[in-house]
Short mmCIF file of C-alpha atoms and ligand atoms in Angstrom, two decimals:
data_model
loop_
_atom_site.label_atom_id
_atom_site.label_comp_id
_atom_site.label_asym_id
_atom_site.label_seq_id
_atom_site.Cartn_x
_atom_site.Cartn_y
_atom_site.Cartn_z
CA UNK Q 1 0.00 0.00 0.00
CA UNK Q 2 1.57 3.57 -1.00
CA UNK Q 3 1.75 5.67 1.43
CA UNK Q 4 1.45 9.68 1.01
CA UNK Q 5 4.21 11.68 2.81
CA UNK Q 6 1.81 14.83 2.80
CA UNK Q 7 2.64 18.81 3.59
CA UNK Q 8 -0.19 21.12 4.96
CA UNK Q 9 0.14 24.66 4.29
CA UNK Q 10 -2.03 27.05 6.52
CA UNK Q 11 -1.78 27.75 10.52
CA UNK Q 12 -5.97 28.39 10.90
CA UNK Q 13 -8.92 26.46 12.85
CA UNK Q 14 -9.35 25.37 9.19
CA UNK Q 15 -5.81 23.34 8.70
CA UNK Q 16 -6.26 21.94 12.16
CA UNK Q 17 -9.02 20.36 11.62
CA UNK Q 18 -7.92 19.11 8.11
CA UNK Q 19 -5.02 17.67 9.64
CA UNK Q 20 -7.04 16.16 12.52
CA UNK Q 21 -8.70 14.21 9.48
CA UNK Q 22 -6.45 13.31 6.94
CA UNK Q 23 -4.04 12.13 10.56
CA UNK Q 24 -6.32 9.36 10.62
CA UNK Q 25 -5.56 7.90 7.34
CA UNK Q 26 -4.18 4.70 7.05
CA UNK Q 27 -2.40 5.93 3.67
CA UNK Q 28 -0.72 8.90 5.46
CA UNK Q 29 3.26 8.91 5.86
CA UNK Q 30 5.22 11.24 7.00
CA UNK Q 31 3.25 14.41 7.82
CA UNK Q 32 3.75 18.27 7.94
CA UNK Q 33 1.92 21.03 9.00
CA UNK Q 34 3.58 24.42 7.95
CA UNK Q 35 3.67 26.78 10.07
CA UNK Q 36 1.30 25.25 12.11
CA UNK Q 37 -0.31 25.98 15.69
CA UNK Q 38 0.14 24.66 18.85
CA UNK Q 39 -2.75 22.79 18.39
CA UNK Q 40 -1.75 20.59 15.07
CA UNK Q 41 1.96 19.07 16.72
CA UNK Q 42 -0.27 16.16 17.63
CA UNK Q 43 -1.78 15.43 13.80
CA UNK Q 44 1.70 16.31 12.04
CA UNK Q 45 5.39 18.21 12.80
CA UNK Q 46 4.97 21.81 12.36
CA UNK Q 47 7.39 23.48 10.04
CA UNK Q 48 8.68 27.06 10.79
CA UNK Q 49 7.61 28.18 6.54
CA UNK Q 50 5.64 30.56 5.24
CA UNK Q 51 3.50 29.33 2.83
CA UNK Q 52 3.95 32.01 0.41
CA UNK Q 53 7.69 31.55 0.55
CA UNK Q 54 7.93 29.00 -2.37
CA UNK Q 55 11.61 28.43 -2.19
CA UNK Q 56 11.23 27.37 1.24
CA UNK Q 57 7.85 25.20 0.84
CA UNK Q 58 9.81 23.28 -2.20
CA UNK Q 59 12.83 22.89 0.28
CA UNK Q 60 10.53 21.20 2.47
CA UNK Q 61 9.18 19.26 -0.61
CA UNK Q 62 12.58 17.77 -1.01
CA UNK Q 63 14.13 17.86 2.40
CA UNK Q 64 10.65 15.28 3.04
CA UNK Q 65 10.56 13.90 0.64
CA UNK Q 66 6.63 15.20 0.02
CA UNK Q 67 4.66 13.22 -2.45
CA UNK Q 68 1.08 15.28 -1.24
CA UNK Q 69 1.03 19.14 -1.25
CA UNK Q 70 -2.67 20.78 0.07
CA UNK Q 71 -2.67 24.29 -0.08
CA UNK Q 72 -5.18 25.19 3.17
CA UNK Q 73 -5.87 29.05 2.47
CA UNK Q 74 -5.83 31.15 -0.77
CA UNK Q 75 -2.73 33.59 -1.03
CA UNK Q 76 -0.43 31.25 -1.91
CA UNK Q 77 -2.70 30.05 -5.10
CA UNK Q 78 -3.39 33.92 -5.66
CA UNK Q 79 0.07 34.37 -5.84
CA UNK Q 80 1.50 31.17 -7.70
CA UNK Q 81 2.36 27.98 -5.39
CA UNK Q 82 0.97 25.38 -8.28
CA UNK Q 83 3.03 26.94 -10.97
CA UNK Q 84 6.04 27.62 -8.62
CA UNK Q 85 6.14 23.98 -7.23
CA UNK Q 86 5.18 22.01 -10.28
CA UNK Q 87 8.03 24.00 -12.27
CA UNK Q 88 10.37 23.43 -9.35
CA UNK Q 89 9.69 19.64 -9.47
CA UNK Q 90 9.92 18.87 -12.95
CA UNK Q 91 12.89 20.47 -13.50
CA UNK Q 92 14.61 17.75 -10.54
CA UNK Q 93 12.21 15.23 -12.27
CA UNK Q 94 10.24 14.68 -8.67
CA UNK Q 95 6.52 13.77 -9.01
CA UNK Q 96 4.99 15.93 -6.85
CA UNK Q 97 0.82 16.52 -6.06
CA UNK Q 98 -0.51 19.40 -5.37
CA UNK Q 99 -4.55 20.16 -3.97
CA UNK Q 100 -5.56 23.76 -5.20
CA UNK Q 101 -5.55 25.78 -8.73
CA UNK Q 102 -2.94 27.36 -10.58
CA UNK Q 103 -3.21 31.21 -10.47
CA UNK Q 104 -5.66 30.82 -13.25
CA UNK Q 105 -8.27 29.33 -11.15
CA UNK Q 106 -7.54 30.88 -8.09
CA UNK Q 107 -8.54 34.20 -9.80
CA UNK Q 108 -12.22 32.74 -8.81
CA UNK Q 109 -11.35 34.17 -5.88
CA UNK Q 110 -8.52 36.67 -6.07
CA UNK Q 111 -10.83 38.94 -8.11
CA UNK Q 112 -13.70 39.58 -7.97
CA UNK Q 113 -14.38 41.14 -11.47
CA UNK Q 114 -13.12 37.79 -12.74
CA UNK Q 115 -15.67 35.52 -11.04
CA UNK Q 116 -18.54 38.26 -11.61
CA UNK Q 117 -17.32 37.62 -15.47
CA UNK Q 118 -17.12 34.22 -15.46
CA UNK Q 119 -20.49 33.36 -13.86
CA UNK Q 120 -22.34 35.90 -16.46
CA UNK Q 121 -20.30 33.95 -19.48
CA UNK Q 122 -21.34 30.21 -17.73
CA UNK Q 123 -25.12 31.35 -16.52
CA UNK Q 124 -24.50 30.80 -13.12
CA UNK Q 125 -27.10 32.80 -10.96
CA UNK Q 126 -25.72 35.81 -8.88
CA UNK Q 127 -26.33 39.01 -8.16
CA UNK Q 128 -26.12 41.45 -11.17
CA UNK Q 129 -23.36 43.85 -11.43
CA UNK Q 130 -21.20 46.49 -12.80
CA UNK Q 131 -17.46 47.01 -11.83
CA UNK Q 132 -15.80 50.28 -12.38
CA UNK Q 133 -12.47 51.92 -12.23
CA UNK Q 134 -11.74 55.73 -11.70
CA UNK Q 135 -12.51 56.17 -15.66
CA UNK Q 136 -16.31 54.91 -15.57
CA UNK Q 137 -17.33 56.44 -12.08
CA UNK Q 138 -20.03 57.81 -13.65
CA UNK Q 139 -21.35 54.63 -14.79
CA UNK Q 140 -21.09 53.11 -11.20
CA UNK Q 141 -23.27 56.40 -10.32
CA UNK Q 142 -25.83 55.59 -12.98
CA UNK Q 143 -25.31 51.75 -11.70
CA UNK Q 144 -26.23 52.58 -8.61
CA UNK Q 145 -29.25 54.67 -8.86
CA UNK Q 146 -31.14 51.32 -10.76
CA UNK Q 147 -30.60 49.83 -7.43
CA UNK Q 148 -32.82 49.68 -4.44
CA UNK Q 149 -31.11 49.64 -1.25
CA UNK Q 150 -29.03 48.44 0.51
CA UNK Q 151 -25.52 49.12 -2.05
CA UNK Q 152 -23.30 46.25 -2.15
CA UNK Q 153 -19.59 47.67 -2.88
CA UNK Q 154 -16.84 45.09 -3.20
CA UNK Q 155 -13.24 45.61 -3.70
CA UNK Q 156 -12.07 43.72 -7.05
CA UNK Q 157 -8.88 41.73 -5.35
CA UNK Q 158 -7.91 40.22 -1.96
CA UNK Q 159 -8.41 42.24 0.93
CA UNK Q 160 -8.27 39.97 3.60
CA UNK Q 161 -11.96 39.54 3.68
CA UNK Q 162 -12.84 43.07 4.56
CA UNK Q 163 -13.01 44.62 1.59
CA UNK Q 164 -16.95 44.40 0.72
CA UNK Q 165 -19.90 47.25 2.28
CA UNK Q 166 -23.06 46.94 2.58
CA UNK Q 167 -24.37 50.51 2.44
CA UNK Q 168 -28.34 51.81 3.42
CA UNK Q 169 -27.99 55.37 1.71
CA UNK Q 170 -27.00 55.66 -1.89
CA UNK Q 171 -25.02 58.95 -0.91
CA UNK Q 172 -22.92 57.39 1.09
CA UNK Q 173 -22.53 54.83 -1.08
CA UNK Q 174 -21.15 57.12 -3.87
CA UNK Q 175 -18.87 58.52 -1.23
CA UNK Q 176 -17.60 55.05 -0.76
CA UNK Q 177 -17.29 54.37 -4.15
CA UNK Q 178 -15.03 57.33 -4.84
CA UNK Q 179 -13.01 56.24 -1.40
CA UNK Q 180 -12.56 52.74 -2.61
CA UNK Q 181 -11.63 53.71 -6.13
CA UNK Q 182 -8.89 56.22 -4.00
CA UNK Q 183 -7.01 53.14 -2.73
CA UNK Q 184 -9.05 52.85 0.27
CA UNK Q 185 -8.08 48.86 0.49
CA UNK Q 186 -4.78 49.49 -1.70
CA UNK Q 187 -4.45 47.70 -5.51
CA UNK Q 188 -7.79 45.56 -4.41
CA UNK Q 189 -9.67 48.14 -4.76
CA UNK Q 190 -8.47 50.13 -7.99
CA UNK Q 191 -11.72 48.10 -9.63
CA UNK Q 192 -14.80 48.08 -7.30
CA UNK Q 193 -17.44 45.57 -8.38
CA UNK Q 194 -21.10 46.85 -7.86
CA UNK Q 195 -23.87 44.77 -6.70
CA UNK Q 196 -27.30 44.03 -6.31
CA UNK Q 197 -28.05 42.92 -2.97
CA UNK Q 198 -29.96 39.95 -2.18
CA UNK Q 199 -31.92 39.13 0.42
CA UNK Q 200 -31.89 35.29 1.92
CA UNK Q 201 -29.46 32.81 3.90
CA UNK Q 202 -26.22 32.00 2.95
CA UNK Q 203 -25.14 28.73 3.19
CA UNK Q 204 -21.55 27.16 2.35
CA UNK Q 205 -21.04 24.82 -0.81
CA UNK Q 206 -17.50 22.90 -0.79
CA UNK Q 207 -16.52 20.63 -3.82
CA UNK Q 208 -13.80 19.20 -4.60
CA UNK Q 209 -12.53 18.77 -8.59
CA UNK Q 210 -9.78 17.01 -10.67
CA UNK Q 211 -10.04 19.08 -13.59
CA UNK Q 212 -11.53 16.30 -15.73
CA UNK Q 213 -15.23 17.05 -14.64
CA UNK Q 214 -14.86 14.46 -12.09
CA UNK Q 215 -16.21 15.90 -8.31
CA UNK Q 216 -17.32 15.47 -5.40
CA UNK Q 217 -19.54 17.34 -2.82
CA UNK Q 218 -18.86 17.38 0.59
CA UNK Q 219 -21.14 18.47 3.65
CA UNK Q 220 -22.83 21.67 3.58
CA UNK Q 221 -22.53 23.95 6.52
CA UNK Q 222 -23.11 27.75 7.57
CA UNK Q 223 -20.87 30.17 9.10
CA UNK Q 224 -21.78 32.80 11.68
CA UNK Q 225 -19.39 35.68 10.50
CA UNK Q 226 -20.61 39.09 12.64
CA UNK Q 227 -19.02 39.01 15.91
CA UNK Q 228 -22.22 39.64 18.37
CA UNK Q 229 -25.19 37.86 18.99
CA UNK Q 230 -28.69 37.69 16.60
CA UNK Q 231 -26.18 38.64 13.66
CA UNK Q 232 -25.30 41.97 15.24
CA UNK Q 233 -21.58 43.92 15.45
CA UNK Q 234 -18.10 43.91 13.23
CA UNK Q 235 -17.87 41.20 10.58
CA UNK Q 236 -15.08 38.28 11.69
CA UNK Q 237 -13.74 35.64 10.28
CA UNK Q 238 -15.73 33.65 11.38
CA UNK Q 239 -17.47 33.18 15.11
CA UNK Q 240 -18.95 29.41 14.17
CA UNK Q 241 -20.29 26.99 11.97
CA UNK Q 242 -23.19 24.57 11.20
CA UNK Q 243 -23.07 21.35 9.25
CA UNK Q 244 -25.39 20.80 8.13
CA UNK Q 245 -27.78 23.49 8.07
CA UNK Q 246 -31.52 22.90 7.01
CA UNK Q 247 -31.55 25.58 4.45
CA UNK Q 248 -29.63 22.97 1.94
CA UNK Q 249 -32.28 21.11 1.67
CA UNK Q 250 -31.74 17.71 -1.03
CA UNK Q 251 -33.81 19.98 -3.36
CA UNK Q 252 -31.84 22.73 -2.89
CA UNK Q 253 -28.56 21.16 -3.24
CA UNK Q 254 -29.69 19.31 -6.62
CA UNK Q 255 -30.34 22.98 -8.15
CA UNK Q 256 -26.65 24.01 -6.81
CA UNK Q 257 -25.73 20.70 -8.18
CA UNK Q 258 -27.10 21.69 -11.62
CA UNK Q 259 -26.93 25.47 -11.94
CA UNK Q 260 -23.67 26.02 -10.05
CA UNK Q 261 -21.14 23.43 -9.68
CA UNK Q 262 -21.60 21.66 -12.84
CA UNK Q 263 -22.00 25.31 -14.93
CA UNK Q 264 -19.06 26.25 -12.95
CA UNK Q 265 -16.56 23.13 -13.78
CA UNK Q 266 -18.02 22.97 -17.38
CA UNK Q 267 -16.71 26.71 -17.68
CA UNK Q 268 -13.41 26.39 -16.04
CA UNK Q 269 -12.92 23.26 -18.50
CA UNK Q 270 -14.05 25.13 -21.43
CA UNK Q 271 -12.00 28.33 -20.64
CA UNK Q 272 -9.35 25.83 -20.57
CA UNK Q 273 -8.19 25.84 -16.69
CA UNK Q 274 -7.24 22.96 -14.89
CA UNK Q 275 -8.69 23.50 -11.45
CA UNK Q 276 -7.55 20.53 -9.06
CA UNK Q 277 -8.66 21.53 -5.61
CA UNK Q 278 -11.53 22.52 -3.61
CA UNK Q 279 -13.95 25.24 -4.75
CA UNK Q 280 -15.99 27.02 -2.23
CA UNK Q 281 -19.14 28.21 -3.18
CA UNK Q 282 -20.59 30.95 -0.80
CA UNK Q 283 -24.32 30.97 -1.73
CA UNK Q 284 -27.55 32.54 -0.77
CA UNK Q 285 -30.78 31.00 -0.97
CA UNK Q 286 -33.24 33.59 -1.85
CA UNK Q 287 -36.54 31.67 -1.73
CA UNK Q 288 -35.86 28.22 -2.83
CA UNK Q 289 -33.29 29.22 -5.29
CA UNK Q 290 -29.53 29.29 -4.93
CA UNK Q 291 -27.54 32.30 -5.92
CA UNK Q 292 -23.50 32.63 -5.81
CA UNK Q 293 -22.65 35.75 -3.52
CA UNK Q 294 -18.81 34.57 -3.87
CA UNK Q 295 -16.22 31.91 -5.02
CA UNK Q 296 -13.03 30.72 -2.98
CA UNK Q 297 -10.40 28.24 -3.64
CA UNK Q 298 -10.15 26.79 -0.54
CA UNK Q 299 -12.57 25.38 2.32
CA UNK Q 300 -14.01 27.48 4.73
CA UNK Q 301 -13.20 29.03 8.18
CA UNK Q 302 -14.59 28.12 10.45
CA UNK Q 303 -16.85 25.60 8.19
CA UNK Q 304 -14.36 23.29 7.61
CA UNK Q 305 -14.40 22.61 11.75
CA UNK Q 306 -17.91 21.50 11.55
CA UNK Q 307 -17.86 19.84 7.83
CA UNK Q 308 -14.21 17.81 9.03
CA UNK Q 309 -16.16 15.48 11.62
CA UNK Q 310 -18.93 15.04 9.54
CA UNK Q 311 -16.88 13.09 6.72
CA UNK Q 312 -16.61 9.52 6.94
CA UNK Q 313 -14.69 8.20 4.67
CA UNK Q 314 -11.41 8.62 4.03
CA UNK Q 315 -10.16 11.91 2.37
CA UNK Q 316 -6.60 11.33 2.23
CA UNK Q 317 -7.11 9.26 -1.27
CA UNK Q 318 -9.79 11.63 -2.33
CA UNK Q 319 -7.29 14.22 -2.21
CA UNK Q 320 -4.71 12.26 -3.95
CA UNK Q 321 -7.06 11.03 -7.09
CA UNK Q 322 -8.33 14.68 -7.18
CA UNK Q 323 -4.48 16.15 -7.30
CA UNK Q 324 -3.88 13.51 -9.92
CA UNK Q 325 -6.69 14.64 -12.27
CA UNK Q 326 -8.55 11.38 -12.00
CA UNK Q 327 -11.39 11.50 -9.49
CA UNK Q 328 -12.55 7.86 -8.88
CA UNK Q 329 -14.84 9.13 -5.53
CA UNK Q 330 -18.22 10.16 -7.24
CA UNK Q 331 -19.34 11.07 -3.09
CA UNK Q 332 -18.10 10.44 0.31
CA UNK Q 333 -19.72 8.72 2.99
CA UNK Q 334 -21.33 10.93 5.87
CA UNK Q 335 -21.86 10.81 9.10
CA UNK Q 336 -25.67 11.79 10.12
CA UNK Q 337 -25.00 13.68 13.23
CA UNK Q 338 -25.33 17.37 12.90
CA UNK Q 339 -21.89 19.14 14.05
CA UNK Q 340 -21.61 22.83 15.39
CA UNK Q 341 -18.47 24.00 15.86
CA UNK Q 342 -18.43 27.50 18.33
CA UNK Q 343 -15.18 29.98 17.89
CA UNK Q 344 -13.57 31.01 21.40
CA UNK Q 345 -12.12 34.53 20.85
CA UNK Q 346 -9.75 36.86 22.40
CA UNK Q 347 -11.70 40.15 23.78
CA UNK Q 348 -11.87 43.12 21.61
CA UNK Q 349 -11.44 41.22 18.19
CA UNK Q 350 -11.89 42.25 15.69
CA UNK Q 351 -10.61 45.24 16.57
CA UNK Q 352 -8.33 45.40 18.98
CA UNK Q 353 -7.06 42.33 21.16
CA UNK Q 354 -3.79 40.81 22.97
CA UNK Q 355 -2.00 38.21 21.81
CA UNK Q 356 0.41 35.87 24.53
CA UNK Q 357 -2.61 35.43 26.73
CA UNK Q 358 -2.04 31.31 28.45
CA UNK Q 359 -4.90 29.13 27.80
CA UNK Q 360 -6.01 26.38 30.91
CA UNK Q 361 -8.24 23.98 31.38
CA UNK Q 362 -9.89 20.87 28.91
CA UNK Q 363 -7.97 21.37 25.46
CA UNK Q 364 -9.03 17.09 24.74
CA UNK Q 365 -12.68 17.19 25.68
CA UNK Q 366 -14.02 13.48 25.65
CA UNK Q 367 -17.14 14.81 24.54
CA UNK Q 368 -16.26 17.40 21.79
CA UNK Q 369 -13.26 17.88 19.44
CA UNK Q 370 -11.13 21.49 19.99
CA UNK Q 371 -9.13 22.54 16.98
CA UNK Q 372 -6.66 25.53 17.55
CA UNK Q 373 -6.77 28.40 15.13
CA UNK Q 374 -4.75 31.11 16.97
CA UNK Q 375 -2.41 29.15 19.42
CA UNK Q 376 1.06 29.32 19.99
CA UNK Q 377 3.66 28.12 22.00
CA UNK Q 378 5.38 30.86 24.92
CA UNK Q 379 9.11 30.20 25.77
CA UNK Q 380 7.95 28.02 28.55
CA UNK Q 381 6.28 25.72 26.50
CA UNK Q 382 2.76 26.77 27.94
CA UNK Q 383 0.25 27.34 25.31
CA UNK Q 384 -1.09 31.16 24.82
CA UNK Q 385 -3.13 33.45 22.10
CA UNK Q 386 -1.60 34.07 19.23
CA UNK Q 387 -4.60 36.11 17.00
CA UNK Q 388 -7.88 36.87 17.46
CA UNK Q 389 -9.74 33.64 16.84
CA UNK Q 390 -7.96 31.40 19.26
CA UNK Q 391 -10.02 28.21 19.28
CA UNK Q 392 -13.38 26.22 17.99
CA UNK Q 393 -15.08 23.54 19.89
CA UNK Q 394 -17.23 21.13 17.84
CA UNK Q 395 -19.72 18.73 19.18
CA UNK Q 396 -22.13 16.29 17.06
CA UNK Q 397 -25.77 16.27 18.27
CA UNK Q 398 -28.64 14.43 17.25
CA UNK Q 399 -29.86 18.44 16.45
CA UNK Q 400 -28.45 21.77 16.24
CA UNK Q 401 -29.43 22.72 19.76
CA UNK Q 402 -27.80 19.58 20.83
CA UNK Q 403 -24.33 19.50 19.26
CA UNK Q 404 -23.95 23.45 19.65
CA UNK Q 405 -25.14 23.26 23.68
CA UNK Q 406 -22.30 20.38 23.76
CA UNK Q 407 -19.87 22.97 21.84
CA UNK Q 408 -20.84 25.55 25.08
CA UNK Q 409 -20.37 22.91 27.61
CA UNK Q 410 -16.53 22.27 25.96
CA UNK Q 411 -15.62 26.20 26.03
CA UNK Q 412 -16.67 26.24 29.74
CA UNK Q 413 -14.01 23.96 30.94
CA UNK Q 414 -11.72 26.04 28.39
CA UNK Q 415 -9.96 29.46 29.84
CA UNK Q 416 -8.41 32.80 28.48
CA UNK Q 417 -8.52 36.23 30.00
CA UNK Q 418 -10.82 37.99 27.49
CA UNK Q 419 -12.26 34.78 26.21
CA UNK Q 420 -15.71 35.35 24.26
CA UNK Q 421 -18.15 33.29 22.04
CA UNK Q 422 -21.60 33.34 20.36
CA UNK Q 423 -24.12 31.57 22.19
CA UNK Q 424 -26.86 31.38 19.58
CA UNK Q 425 -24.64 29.47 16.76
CA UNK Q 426 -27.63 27.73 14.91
CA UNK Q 427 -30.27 29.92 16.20
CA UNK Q 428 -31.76 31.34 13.13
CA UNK Q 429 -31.29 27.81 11.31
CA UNK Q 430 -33.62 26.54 14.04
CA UNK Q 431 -36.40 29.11 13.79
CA UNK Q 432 -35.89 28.51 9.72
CA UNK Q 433 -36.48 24.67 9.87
CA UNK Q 434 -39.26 25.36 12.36
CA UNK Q 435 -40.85 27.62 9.58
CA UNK Q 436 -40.71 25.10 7.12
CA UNK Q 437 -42.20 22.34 9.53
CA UNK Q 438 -44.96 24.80 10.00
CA UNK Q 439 -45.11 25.53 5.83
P1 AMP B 501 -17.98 38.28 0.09
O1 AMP B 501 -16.62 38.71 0.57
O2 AMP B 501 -18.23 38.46 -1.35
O3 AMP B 501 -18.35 36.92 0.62
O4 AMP B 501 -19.00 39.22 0.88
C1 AMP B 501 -19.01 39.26 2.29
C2 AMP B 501 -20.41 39.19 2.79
O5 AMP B 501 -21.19 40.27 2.30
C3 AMP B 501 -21.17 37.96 2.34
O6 AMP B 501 -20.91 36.85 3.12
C4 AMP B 501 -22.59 38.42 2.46
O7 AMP B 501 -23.02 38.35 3.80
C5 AMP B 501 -22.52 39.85 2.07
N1 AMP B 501 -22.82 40.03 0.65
C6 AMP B 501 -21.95 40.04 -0.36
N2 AMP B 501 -22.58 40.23 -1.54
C7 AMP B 501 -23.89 40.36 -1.26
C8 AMP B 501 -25.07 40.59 -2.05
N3 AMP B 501 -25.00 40.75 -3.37
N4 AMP B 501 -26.23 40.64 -1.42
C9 AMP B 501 -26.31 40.50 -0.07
N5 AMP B 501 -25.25 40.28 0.73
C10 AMP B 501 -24.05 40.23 0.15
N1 LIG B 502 -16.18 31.34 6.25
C1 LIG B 502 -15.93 32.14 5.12
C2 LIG B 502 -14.61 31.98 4.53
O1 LIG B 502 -13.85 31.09 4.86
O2 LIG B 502 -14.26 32.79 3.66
#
């Protein structure tokens, strides 16, 4: 049986808990996480790298001996890792595979323009749209004033998920438009995408491709991204996630099936990219129909906490046929349970927090699972904060209510000075699926 000496890339709640499930492989080798948290030493060795330092991630490649590369968060596809390695490794005549899309495909999520472009040219459903540059500000004016409220302004490129407003008065929203256009997020926002603004639940849509139209879907979940209660307060990266969540419905996910994922690898063939990786669809179910708000190329924070524990089967060779370009998997095996992951924050985030505050208490939960997202090591070994989002808890449940109430129980036995979390993870998703029981 091969074994699959596999390298990580990514240091989130995200990577943790993909390296708490491809650890259990009986196919892994040798594994690395790089860089890591303080959290992942037990699933793999943590490697000191930066992901977007390609010299040093091939080094690794060799020094290892690496047969598996999975890219865990987008900059490092933005910016090249497929290209960089798979030139590195042909050249030394090393076989080398790599989960996640050239630059070409990771432009689905490195701008915005691109993917707005891409979906009108494939007749995937999203919002409609104009995107302007300094030169057609007049245009975005005119744009603007065939909306209704609210204004949905979105800066074209990466910027580190803060670069989209949501605006109630169309003044303002010219203002904003000007700013933006100004530099007010840097290069990302030389091109501002405008957009219509829909109203309905967003739900998260992960599949993963080989570039040969073979796929497969993995659990839908939801993520919980302002940082108060009842939806309220700054927008995070994330304060929980719930897999699955009602709103994908079978019916639902068979019209995502047809009108997004299969328009949207039929296009990427056509347009001639070879997109080996996961895409993430972030949708919005307005009504009973599905609409893309946004592509990544990567899972999602903190979804992938609750979608991880869900998947039965093993992912390690699903990863591996998908990297190869020959997807034998046509689905994975699930496991019924709902999961809710809850994200354990440091106080003040997003604005404002400290970061070297020690952690105590139940870290290995017999109940729940606790992936680290913002953990480090301090000189005496002790584990501390090291960013804003410190930790998730996830719990299965025979219901929402359930696993999230076991997530709650977890963080209780869990302490930080400053340590806050959502209580209501789920909430809405329960009053939804209460509506439709009532429907
Ligand atoms: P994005 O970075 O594109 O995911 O946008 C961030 C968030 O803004 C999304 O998760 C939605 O909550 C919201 N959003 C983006 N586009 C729209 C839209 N057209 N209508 C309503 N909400 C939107
Ligand atoms: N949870 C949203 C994201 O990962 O972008």
């Amino acid at each position: 049986m091969k074994r699959y000496n596999t390298l990580l890339l990514g240091s989130g709640g995200r990577e943790a808990a993909i390296a708490w499930k491809l650890s259990q492989s009986p196919l892994m080798g040798k594994f690395f996480i790089a860089p890591g948290n303080a959290g992942t030493d037990i699933f793999g060795a943590s490697l000191a790298i930066k992901p977007t330092d390609f010299e040093a991630v091939y080094a690794a490649v060799c020094e290892h001996d690496i047969d598996l590369v999975v890219a865990g968060n987008e900059d490092p596809l933005v910016q090249g890792l497929r290209e960089a390695l798979t030139a590195k490794a042909q050249t030394d005549g090393r076989e080398l595979l790599i989960v996640g899309p050239g630059a070409d495909g990771a432009a689905l999520e490195g701008s915005k323009d691109f993917a707005k472009d891409f979906m009108g040219r494939h007749g995937i459903p999203t919002a409609r749209h104009l995107t302007v540059t300094k030169d057609t500000v007049a245009e975005g004016d005119a744009f603007l004033a065939s909306l209704k409220a609210p204004y949905v302004l979105k800066a074209d490129g990466l910027a580190a998920g803060k670069g989209v407003l949501i605006i109630d008065d169309i003044e303002q929203a010219r203002h904003s438009l000007r700013e933006m256009l100004a530099g007010q997020f840097g290069s990302a926002s030389a091109k501002v995408v405008i957009e219509e603004f829909l109203s309905g639940i967003e739900c998260s849509v992960f599949v993963l491709t080989d570039g040969n139209g073979g796929y497969v879907v993995l659990p839908p979940a939801k993520d919980y991204k302002r940082v108060g209660e009842g939806d309220t307060g700054l927008n995070t990266g994330g304060m929980g996630s719930v897999c699955p969540p009602p709103v994908a419905d079978d019916a639902f996910m068979s019209k995502v099936d047809e009108r997004v994922i299969r328009r949207t690898l039929d296009g990427l063939r056509n347009e001639g990219i070879d997109y080996r990786g996961f895409i993430f669809l972030g949708l919005i179910r307005c009504g009973d129909e599905p609409f893309v708000i946004e592509y990544n190329v990567r899972m999602g924070d903190p979804e992938t906490e609750s979608v991880m524990p869900r998947i039965a089967s093993d992912l390690l060779p699903v990863l591996v046929e998908a990297a190869e370009g020959k997807l034998r998997h046509t689905a994975l095996d699930i496991d019924p349970r709902t999961a809710v992951a809850v994200m354990a924050v440091s106080g003040g985030y997003p604005e404002e927090y400290r970061k070297g505050i020690e952690i105590s208490g139940t870290l290995a939960p017999e109940e729940s699972l606790v992936f680290h997202a913002g953990t480090a090591r301090n000189a005496q070994g002790n584990i501390v904060t090291a960013g804003g989002r410190v930790l998730a808890a996830v719990s299965y449940g025979d219901s929402i209510a359930d696993a999230a109430e076991k997530s709650y129980r977890a963080l209780e036995d869990i302490h930080f000075d400053g340590m806050y979390y959502r209580r209501d993870i789920g909430r809405d998703l329960i009053a939804f699926a209460e509506g439709l029981h009532k429907a």
